[in-house]
mmCIF file of C-alpha atoms in Angstrom:
data_model
loop_
_atom_site.group_PDB
_atom_site.id
_atom_site.type_symbol
_atom_site.label_atom_id
_atom_site.label_comp_id
_atom_site.label_asym_id
_atom_site.label_seq_id
_atom_site.Cartn_x
_atom_site.Cartn_y
_atom_site.Cartn_z
ATOM 1 C CA MET A 1 99.396 71.683 117.820
ATOM 2 C CA LYS A 2 100.118 68.469 116.440
ATOM 3 C CA SER A 3 99.385 65.657 118.681
ATOM 4 C CA PHE A 4 102.188 63.623 120.598
ATOM 5 C CA ILE A 5 102.393 60.498 120.652
ATOM 6 C CA ARG A 6 105.347 58.315 122.821
ATOM 7 C CA PRO A 7 107.393 55.716 120.826
ATOM 8 C CA LEU A 8 106.457 52.659 122.639
ATOM 9 C CA ALA A 9 103.227 53.996 122.532
ATOM 10 C CA TYR A 10 103.272 54.419 119.149
ATOM 11 C CA ALA A 11 105.149 50.596 118.638
ATOM 12 C CA ALA A 12 102.532 49.178 119.823
ATOM 13 C CA LEU A 13 100.065 50.489 117.519
ATOM 14 C CA PHE A 14 102.702 49.469 114.445
ATOM 15 C CA CYS A 15 103.010 45.742 116.002
ATOM 16 C CA SER A 16 99.192 45.268 116.206
ATOM 17 C CA ALA A 17 98.404 46.317 112.895
ATOM 18 C CA ALA A 18 101.457 44.063 111.813
ATOM 19 C CA LEU A 19 99.498 40.936 112.990
ATOM 20 C CA THR A 20 96.675 42.062 110.551
ATOM 21 C CA SER A 21 94.570 41.861 113.592
ATOM 22 C CA VAL A 22 91.305 41.045 113.310
ATOM 23 C CA GLN A 23 89.051 42.339 116.316
ATOM 24 C CA THR A 24 86.337 39.522 116.239
ATOM 25 C CA ALA A 25 86.183 39.321 119.775
ATOM 26 C CA SER A 26 84.347 42.797 119.748
ATOM 27 C CA ALA A 27 81.754 41.436 116.751
ATOM 28 C CA GLY A 28 78.334 41.659 117.385
ATOM 29 C CA ILE A 29 78.724 43.836 120.902
ATOM 30 C CA GLU A 30 76.933 47.237 120.656
ATOM 31 C CA VAL A 31 77.557 50.162 123.111
ATOM 32 C CA ASP A 32 74.194 50.219 125.935
ATOM 33 C CA PRO A 33 72.355 53.107 124.133
ATOM 34 C CA ASN A 34 71.568 54.533 127.052
ATOM 35 C CA ILE A 35 74.783 55.725 127.429
ATOM 36 C CA LYS A 36 75.116 60.124 126.769
ATOM 37 C CA MET A 37 76.558 61.086 123.331
ATOM 38 C CA TYR A 38 79.342 63.835 124.856
ATOM 39 C CA GLU A 39 78.964 67.496 124.667
ATOM 40 C CA SER A 40 81.825 69.533 123.788
ATOM 41 C CA THR A 41 82.471 72.559 125.503
ATOM 42 C CA SER A 42 84.326 75.562 125.599
ATOM 43 C CA GLY A 43 87.796 76.693 126.981
ATOM 44 C CA VAL A 44 89.292 73.084 126.838
ATOM 45 C CA SER A 45 93.614 73.234 125.958
ATOM 46 C CA GLY A 46 96.718 72.308 127.192
ATOM 47 C CA ASN A 47 98.702 69.246 127.368
ATOM 48 C CA LEU A 48 97.829 65.937 129.622
ATOM 49 C CA ASP A 49 99.805 63.449 129.997
ATOM 50 C CA SER A 50 98.859 59.291 130.047
ATOM 51 C CA ILE A 51 101.638 56.560 132.292
ATOM 52 C CA GLY A 52 100.598 53.320 132.876
ATOM 53 C CA SER A 53 99.248 50.196 131.344
ATOM 54 C CA ASP A 54 100.722 48.749 127.741
ATOM 55 C CA THR A 55 97.188 46.381 127.768
ATOM 56 C CA LEU A 56 95.391 50.341 128.472
ATOM 57 C CA ASN A 57 97.899 51.610 125.088
ATOM 58 C CA ASN A 58 96.498 51.278 122.512
ATOM 59 C CA LEU A 59 92.849 52.720 123.989
ATOM 60 C CA MET A 60 94.544 55.347 125.180
ATOM 61 C CA THR A 61 95.690 56.486 122.025
ATOM 62 C CA TYR A 62 92.517 55.707 119.858
ATOM 63 C CA TRP A 63 90.709 58.378 122.556
ATOM 64 C CA ALA A 64 93.521 60.428 122.710
ATOM 65 C CA GLU A 65 92.985 60.984 118.546
ATOM 66 C CA SER A 66 89.627 61.380 118.888
ATOM 67 C CA PHE A 67 89.445 64.093 121.837
ATOM 68 C CA ARG A 68 91.945 66.293 119.922
ATOM 69 C CA LYS A 69 89.853 66.252 116.962
ATOM 70 C CA LYS A 70 87.597 67.705 119.038
ATOM 71 C CA TYR A 71 89.635 69.973 120.813
ATOM 72 C CA PRO A 72 92.876 71.201 119.087
ATOM 73 C CA ASN A 73 94.448 72.571 121.530
ATOM 74 C CA VAL A 74 94.868 69.797 123.306
ATOM 75 C CA LYS A 75 98.510 67.406 124.002
ATOM 76 C CA ILE A 76 98.207 64.377 124.825
ATOM 77 C CA GLN A 77 101.016 62.302 125.835
ATOM 78 C CA VAL A 78 100.730 58.497 126.045
ATOM 79 C CA GLU A 79 103.057 55.977 127.496
ATOM 80 C CA GLY A 80 102.323 52.546 128.239
ATOM 81 C CA LYS A 81 104.979 50.793 130.035
ATOM 82 C CA GLY A 82 102.831 48.717 132.230
ATOM 83 C CA SER A 83 100.148 49.320 135.042
ATOM 84 C CA SER A 84 103.201 49.760 137.990
ATOM 85 C CA THR A 85 104.795 52.701 136.259
ATOM 86 C CA ALA A 86 100.822 54.325 136.597
ATOM 87 C CA PRO A 87 101.413 55.176 140.655
ATOM 88 C CA PRO A 88 104.659 56.856 140.375
ATOM 89 C CA ALA A 89 103.717 58.949 137.708
ATOM 90 C CA LEU A 90 100.736 60.071 139.630
ATOM 91 C CA ILE A 91 103.000 60.484 143.090
ATOM 92 C CA ALA A 92 105.300 62.841 140.859
ATOM 93 C CA GLY A 93 103.280 64.404 139.280
ATOM 94 C CA THR A 94 104.184 63.761 135.489
ATOM 95 C CA ALA A 95 100.931 62.221 134.781
ATOM 96 C CA GLN A 96 97.441 63.363 134.983
ATOM 97 C CA LEU A 97 95.704 59.676 134.143
ATOM 98 C CA GLY A 98 97.313 56.310 135.899
ATOM 99 C CA PRO A 99 96.033 53.782 133.339
ATOM 100 C CA MET A 100 96.257 50.456 134.675
ATOM 101 C CA SER A 101 94.888 47.308 134.084
ATOM 102 C CA ARG A 102 94.707 45.873 137.898
ATOM 103 C CA THR A 103 93.706 47.638 141.442
ATOM 104 C CA MET A 104 96.229 49.603 143.330
ATOM 105 C CA LYS A 105 98.150 47.783 145.644
ATOM 106 C CA ASN A 106 97.825 48.574 148.968
ATOM 107 C CA VAL A 107 101.101 49.769 149.366
ATOM 108 C CA GLU A 108 100.605 52.178 146.028
ATOM 109 C CA GLU A 109 97.647 53.658 147.362
ATOM 110 C CA ASP A 110 99.842 54.395 150.900
ATOM 111 C CA LYS A 111 102.528 55.907 149.385
ATOM 112 C CA PHE A 112 99.887 58.393 146.941
ATOM 113 C CA GLU A 113 98.073 59.162 150.059
ATOM 114 C CA LYS A 114 101.187 59.633 151.778
ATOM 115 C CA LYS A 115 102.117 62.014 149.036
ATOM 116 C CA TYR A 116 98.200 63.693 148.869
ATOM 117 C CA GLY A 117 96.651 62.852 152.285
ATOM 118 C CA PHE A 118 94.137 61.410 150.081
ATOM 119 C CA LYS A 119 93.334 58.028 148.644
ATOM 120 C CA PRO A 120 93.999 58.070 144.519
ATOM 121 C CA THR A 121 90.226 58.159 142.650
ATOM 122 C CA LYS A 122 89.606 54.915 139.921
ATOM 123 C CA ILE A 123 86.986 55.528 136.917
ATOM 124 C CA GLY A 124 86.710 52.095 135.438
ATOM 125 C CA VAL A 125 86.684 52.580 131.884
ATOM 126 C CA ALA A 126 85.984 49.357 129.591
ATOM 127 C CA LEU A 127 85.792 45.727 130.268
ATOM 128 C CA ASP A 128 88.177 43.090 129.321
ATOM 129 C CA SER A 129 88.392 39.169 129.029
ATOM 130 C CA LEU A 130 91.673 38.392 130.144
ATOM 131 C CA ALA A 131 92.292 35.216 127.349
ATOM 132 C CA VAL A 132 94.026 32.303 128.109
ATOM 133 C CA TYR A 133 96.006 31.849 123.649
ATOM 134 C CA VAL A 134 96.698 29.032 121.594
ATOM 135 C CA HIS A 135 98.120 28.514 118.192
ATOM 136 C CA LYS A 136 95.239 28.940 115.167
ATOM 137 C CA ASP A 137 96.064 25.285 114.298
ATOM 138 C CA ASN A 138 96.384 24.087 117.985
ATOM 139 C CA PRO A 139 92.893 21.253 118.266
ATOM 140 C CA ILE A 140 92.267 22.258 121.910
ATOM 141 C CA GLU A 141 89.194 24.350 123.222
ATOM 142 C CA SER A 142 88.712 24.550 127.509
ATOM 143 C CA MET A 143 90.962 24.407 130.254
ATOM 144 C CA SER A 144 90.471 24.784 133.579
ATOM 145 C CA LEU A 145 92.204 27.342 136.023
ATOM 146 C CA PRO A 146 94.389 24.445 138.193
ATOM 147 C CA GLN A 147 95.835 23.081 134.194
ATOM 148 C CA VAL A 148 96.740 27.082 133.489
ATOM 149 C CA ASP A 149 98.351 27.071 137.088
ATOM 150 C CA ALA A 150 99.475 23.447 136.595
ATOM 151 C CA ILE A 151 101.147 25.169 133.227
ATOM 152 C CA PHE A 152 102.530 28.570 134.114
ATOM 153 C CA SER A 153 102.934 27.689 137.509
ATOM 154 C CA LYS A 154 105.878 26.543 139.757
ATOM 155 C CA THR A 155 104.221 26.117 142.779
ATOM 156 C CA ARG A 156 100.856 24.847 141.414
ATOM 157 C CA LYS A 157 98.168 26.242 144.658
ATOM 158 C CA GLY A 158 95.720 24.505 141.855
ATOM 159 C CA GLY A 159 96.545 21.070 143.114
ATOM 160 C CA MET A 160 97.119 19.965 140.169
ATOM 161 C CA ALA A 161 100.760 18.189 138.937
ATOM 162 C CA ASP A 162 103.253 20.229 136.325
ATOM 163 C CA ILE A 163 101.839 19.791 132.714
ATOM 164 C CA SER A 164 104.405 20.333 130.194
ATOM 165 C CA THR A 165 103.928 18.666 127.459
ATOM 166 C CA TRP A 166 100.515 18.320 125.014
ATOM 167 C CA GLY A 167 99.846 15.255 125.535
ATOM 168 C CA GLN A 168 98.938 15.467 128.981
ATOM 169 C CA LEU A 169 96.639 18.419 127.922
ATOM 170 C CA GLY A 170 94.975 15.315 125.819
ATOM 171 C CA LEU A 171 96.149 15.914 122.168
ATOM 172 C CA HIS A 172 97.467 13.029 120.072
ATOM 173 C CA GLY A 173 99.874 12.636 117.088
ATOM 174 C CA ALA A 174 102.050 15.292 116.324
ATOM 175 C CA TRP A 175 100.764 17.546 119.235
ATOM 176 C CA GLN A 176 101.577 14.331 122.153
ATOM 177 C CA GLN A 177 105.135 14.759 122.465
ATOM 178 C CA SER A 178 105.445 18.259 121.781
ATOM 179 C CA PRO A 179 106.915 20.115 124.843
ATOM 180 C CA LEU A 180 104.661 23.185 126.069
ATOM 181 C CA SER A 181 106.297 27.165 124.885
ATOM 182 C CA ILE A 182 105.317 29.226 127.442
ATOM 183 C CA TYR A 183 104.948 33.402 127.337
ATOM 184 C CA GLY A 184 103.388 35.932 129.705
ATOM 185 C CA ARG A 185 104.282 39.771 129.975
ATOM 186 C CA ASN A 186 106.337 40.313 132.730
ATOM 187 C CA SER A 187 106.294 41.669 136.234
ATOM 188 C CA ALA A 188 105.958 45.663 135.554
ATOM 189 C CA SER A 189 102.214 44.616 133.896
ATOM 190 C CA GLY A 190 98.661 44.466 135.432
ATOM 191 C CA THR A 191 97.962 41.877 133.649
ATOM 192 C CA TYR A 192 100.677 39.924 135.249
ATOM 193 C CA GLY A 193 99.433 40.762 138.901
ATOM 194 C CA TYR A 194 96.409 39.856 137.380
ATOM 195 C CA PHE A 195 97.221 36.313 136.416
ATOM 196 C CA LYS A 196 99.291 35.371 139.080
ATOM 197 C CA GLU A 197 96.059 36.299 141.299
ATOM 198 C CA LYS A 198 93.564 34.898 139.762
ATOM 199 C CA ALA A 199 94.996 31.744 137.275
ATOM 200 C CA LEU A 200 98.411 30.778 139.857
ATOM 201 C CA PHE A 201 96.147 31.250 143.040
ATOM 202 C CA LYS A 202 98.682 33.900 144.092
ATOM 203 C CA GLY A 203 101.404 31.098 143.326
ATOM 204 C CA ASP A 204 105.008 31.137 141.231
ATOM 205 C CA PHE A 205 105.582 31.496 137.408
ATOM 206 C CA LYS A 206 107.827 29.010 136.169
ATOM 207 C CA ASP A 207 110.766 30.113 135.630
ATOM 208 C CA THR A 208 110.570 29.128 131.685
ATOM 209 C CA VAL A 209 108.131 31.607 130.925
ATOM 210 C CA LYS A 210 109.453 33.547 127.706
ATOM 211 C CA GLU A 211 108.053 37.381 129.707
ATOM 212 C CA GLN A 212 107.356 39.995 126.929
ATOM 213 C CA PRO A 213 107.084 43.950 127.740
ATOM 214 C CA GLY A 214 104.123 44.091 125.573
ATOM 215 C CA SER A 215 100.611 42.380 124.765
ATOM 216 C CA ALA A 216 101.358 42.571 121.173
ATOM 217 C CA SER A 217 104.223 40.320 121.562
ATOM 218 C CA VAL A 218 102.945 37.622 123.466
ATOM 219 C CA VAL A 219 99.874 37.472 120.845
ATOM 220 C CA MET A 220 102.799 37.770 118.234
ATOM 221 C CA GLY A 221 104.894 35.038 120.083
ATOM 222 C CA VAL A 222 101.833 32.890 120.055
ATOM 223 C CA THR A 223 100.984 33.737 116.559
ATOM 224 C CA GLU A 224 104.951 32.491 115.621
ATOM 225 C CA ASP A 225 105.145 29.802 117.618
ATOM 226 C CA LYS A 226 103.176 27.008 117.251
ATOM 227 C CA ALA A 227 103.234 24.568 120.153
ATOM 228 C CA ALA A 228 102.796 28.253 122.526
ATOM 229 C CA ILE A 229 100.240 29.231 124.925
ATOM 230 C CA GLY A 230 100.377 32.870 126.169
ATOM 231 C CA TYR A 231 97.960 35.391 127.423
ATOM 232 C CA SER A 232 96.742 38.674 126.686
ATOM 233 C CA GLY A 233 93.687 41.138 127.314
ATOM 234 C CA ILE A 234 91.175 40.153 124.545
ATOM 235 C CA GLY A 235 92.021 43.849 122.911
ATOM 236 C CA TYR A 236 94.586 42.517 121.059
ATOM 237 C CA ARG A 237 93.501 39.040 119.200
ATOM 238 C CA THR A 238 94.894 38.637 116.019
ATOM 239 C CA SER A 239 93.547 35.649 113.504
ATOM 240 C CA GLY A 240 96.647 34.199 114.138
ATOM 241 C CA VAL A 241 95.580 32.821 117.785
ATOM 242 C CA LYS A 242 92.948 31.449 119.484
ATOM 243 C CA PRO A 243 91.413 32.161 122.823
ATOM 244 C CA LEU A 244 90.601 29.153 124.980
ATOM 245 C CA ALA A 245 87.505 28.679 126.844
ATOM 246 C CA LEU A 246 87.916 28.651 130.743
ATOM 247 C CA ALA A 247 86.481 26.841 133.521
ATOM 248 C CA LYS A 248 86.903 27.584 136.807
ATOM 249 C CA LYS A 249 87.614 23.871 138.932
ATOM 250 C CA ASP A 250 88.785 20.684 137.002
ATOM 251 C CA GLY A 251 85.481 18.624 136.077
ATOM 252 C CA GLU A 252 83.044 22.118 135.355
ATOM 253 C CA GLN A 253 81.459 23.800 132.273
ATOM 254 C CA ALA A 254 84.059 25.918 130.264
ATOM 255 C CA TYR A 255 83.259 29.424 129.213
ATOM 256 C CA VAL A 256 84.317 31.637 126.552
ATOM 257 C CA PRO A 257 85.535 34.747 126.904
ATOM 258 C CA ASP A 258 82.716 36.755 125.097
ATOM 259 C CA TYR A 259 80.925 40.141 126.922
ATOM 260 C CA ASP A 260 77.515 37.685 128.022
ATOM 261 C CA ASN A 261 80.104 35.826 130.144
ATOM 262 C CA VAL A 262 81.604 38.822 131.190
ATOM 263 C CA LEU A 263 78.783 40.748 132.688
ATOM 264 C CA SER A 264 77.381 37.500 133.954
ATOM 265 C CA GLY A 265 80.486 36.711 135.801
ATOM 266 C CA LYS A 266 80.878 33.505 134.624
ATOM 267 C CA TYR A 267 84.204 33.880 132.418
ATOM 268 C CA PRO A 268 86.347 33.267 135.114
ATOM 269 C CA LEU A 269 88.923 35.805 134.403
ATOM 270 C CA SER A 270 87.145 38.701 133.783
ATOM 271 C CA ARG A 271 88.700 41.940 134.648
ATOM 272 C CA THR A 272 87.928 46.071 134.888
ATOM 273 C CA LEU A 273 90.101 48.079 133.378
ATOM 274 C CA PHE A 274 91.145 51.407 135.233
ATOM 275 C CA ILE A 275 92.098 55.046 134.324
ATOM 276 C CA TYR A 276 93.639 56.122 138.069
ATOM 277 C CA VAL A 277 93.654 59.797 138.712
ATOM 278 C CA VAL A 278 94.371 62.682 141.588
ATOM 279 C CA LYS A 279 90.806 64.339 142.668
ATOM 280 C CA GLU A 280 91.386 65.791 145.899
ATOM 281 C CA PRO A 281 87.629 65.217 147.857
ATOM 282 C CA ASN A 282 84.965 67.425 147.655
ATOM 283 C CA LYS A 283 86.453 69.435 144.751
ATOM 284 C CA PRO A 284 86.160 69.177 140.630
ATOM 285 C CA LEU A 285 88.779 67.538 138.454
ATOM 286 C CA PRO A 286 90.868 70.294 136.293
ATOM 287 C CA THR A 287 88.703 70.884 133.247
ATOM 288 C CA LEU A 288 90.485 69.112 130.833
ATOM 289 C CA THR A 289 91.461 66.019 132.689
ATOM 290 C CA LYS A 290 87.235 65.671 133.484
ATOM 291 C CA GLU A 291 86.529 66.899 129.907
ATOM 292 C CA PHE A 292 88.997 64.108 128.560
ATOM 293 C CA LEU A 293 87.228 61.112 130.939
ATOM 294 C CA LYS A 294 83.841 62.308 130.400
ATOM 295 C CA PHE A 295 84.525 62.128 126.615
ATOM 296 C CA VAL A 296 85.902 57.946 127.380
ATOM 297 C CA LEU A 297 82.461 57.614 129.545
ATOM 298 C CA SER A 298 80.384 58.988 126.237
ATOM 299 C CA LYS A 299 78.551 56.553 123.574
ATOM 300 C CA GLU A 300 82.011 57.311 121.040
ATOM 301 C CA GLY A 301 84.597 56.580 123.839
ATOM 302 C CA GLN A 302 82.826 53.191 124.362
ATOM 303 C CA GLU A 303 82.519 52.806 120.283
ATOM 304 C CA ILE A 304 86.507 53.037 120.444
ATOM 305 C CA VAL A 305 86.123 50.302 123.304
ATOM 306 C CA VAL A 306 84.584 47.928 120.968
ATOM 307 C CA LYS A 307 86.572 48.903 118.013
ATOM 308 C CA ASP A 308 89.356 48.402 120.140
ATOM 309 C CA GLY A 309 88.308 44.668 120.499
ATOM 310 C CA TYR A 310 87.572 45.447 124.476
ATOM 311 C CA LEU A 311 84.212 45.709 125.998
ATOM 312 C CA PRO A 312 82.105 48.586 126.605
ATOM 313 C CA LEU A 313 80.652 49.106 130.264
ATOM 314 C CA PRO A 314 76.953 49.010 130.956
ATOM 315 C CA ALA A 315 75.049 52.509 131.154
ATOM 316 C CA LYS A 316 74.371 51.712 134.614
ATOM 317 C CA VAL A 317 78.234 51.110 135.320
ATOM 318 C CA VAL A 318 78.701 54.514 133.373
ATOM 319 C CA GLU A 319 76.638 56.363 135.625
ATOM 320 C CA LYS A 320 78.834 55.934 138.715
ATOM 321 C CA GLN A 321 81.729 56.243 137.415
ATOM 322 C CA LEU A 322 81.111 60.139 135.666
ATOM 323 C CA ALA A 323 79.429 60.256 139.556
ATOM 324 C CA ASN A 324 83.032 59.648 140.585
ATOM 325 C CA LEU A 325 84.443 62.767 138.379
ATOM 326 C CA GLU A 326 82.625 65.235 140.718
#
């Protein structure tokens, strides 16, 4: 049986490749040696559907491809239009896997619980440093979150005056009068919601933000627009963009979005990426779903995380996630 990858997922992979991606964010990162290798079992077959996060789109596809090599009688479909599509798909039963780059909102959990009588189970599968990107030739190296807010938000709850030119951020010469060209995600995206909450202090985006349907589109926009600034998961970093070091407050030390700063919590836009599932309390997951998630949380699965430019889970975190499968 052939593996089926829905067009949107395949397009995201193609777009990422077209950017001549260089995944330097994960250079030198090693998976925790205490994470166990995956052990194949018998009797695993059937169909598995994944609907949700665009940020996790490539990862889900790579995991699916590697998993199918172990189980040729498994067919996996991956669709990544945004985290907000995961809860309705789980509720409707059209997907067994709901990848999300944010946690479910209360209203989403309530609708899920109304359908099933219990809450959804979330499984942490990788770490991400949500990056603020500029063009590779832009001389700026760092910003504070209040500055990011003043660039992207019309409500500016971070307390700073509006920032609309690169000169207001200290750049000189040809950059000084250059207006900022702002790229972001659409409201279906979990990355949009996370950025709104953490970087915009729950404020509102400017109307001038060029909303993109996917993470790769944001990075492509920043690559092709010298005056651009945008945000996306670190896994979509390419050689055409530069991620900025970020400080929580103006005047504080800024930290680059690397693995150590994510683990320590110093990088202010660190987050966990999740896969949500329907799991009845005190009952095991269906075998196919469970084995897929065990693979994701194995040494091989976490090595795929690193290869895709994201950040692997520590072994202690993996143990807790595996316990949630039982």
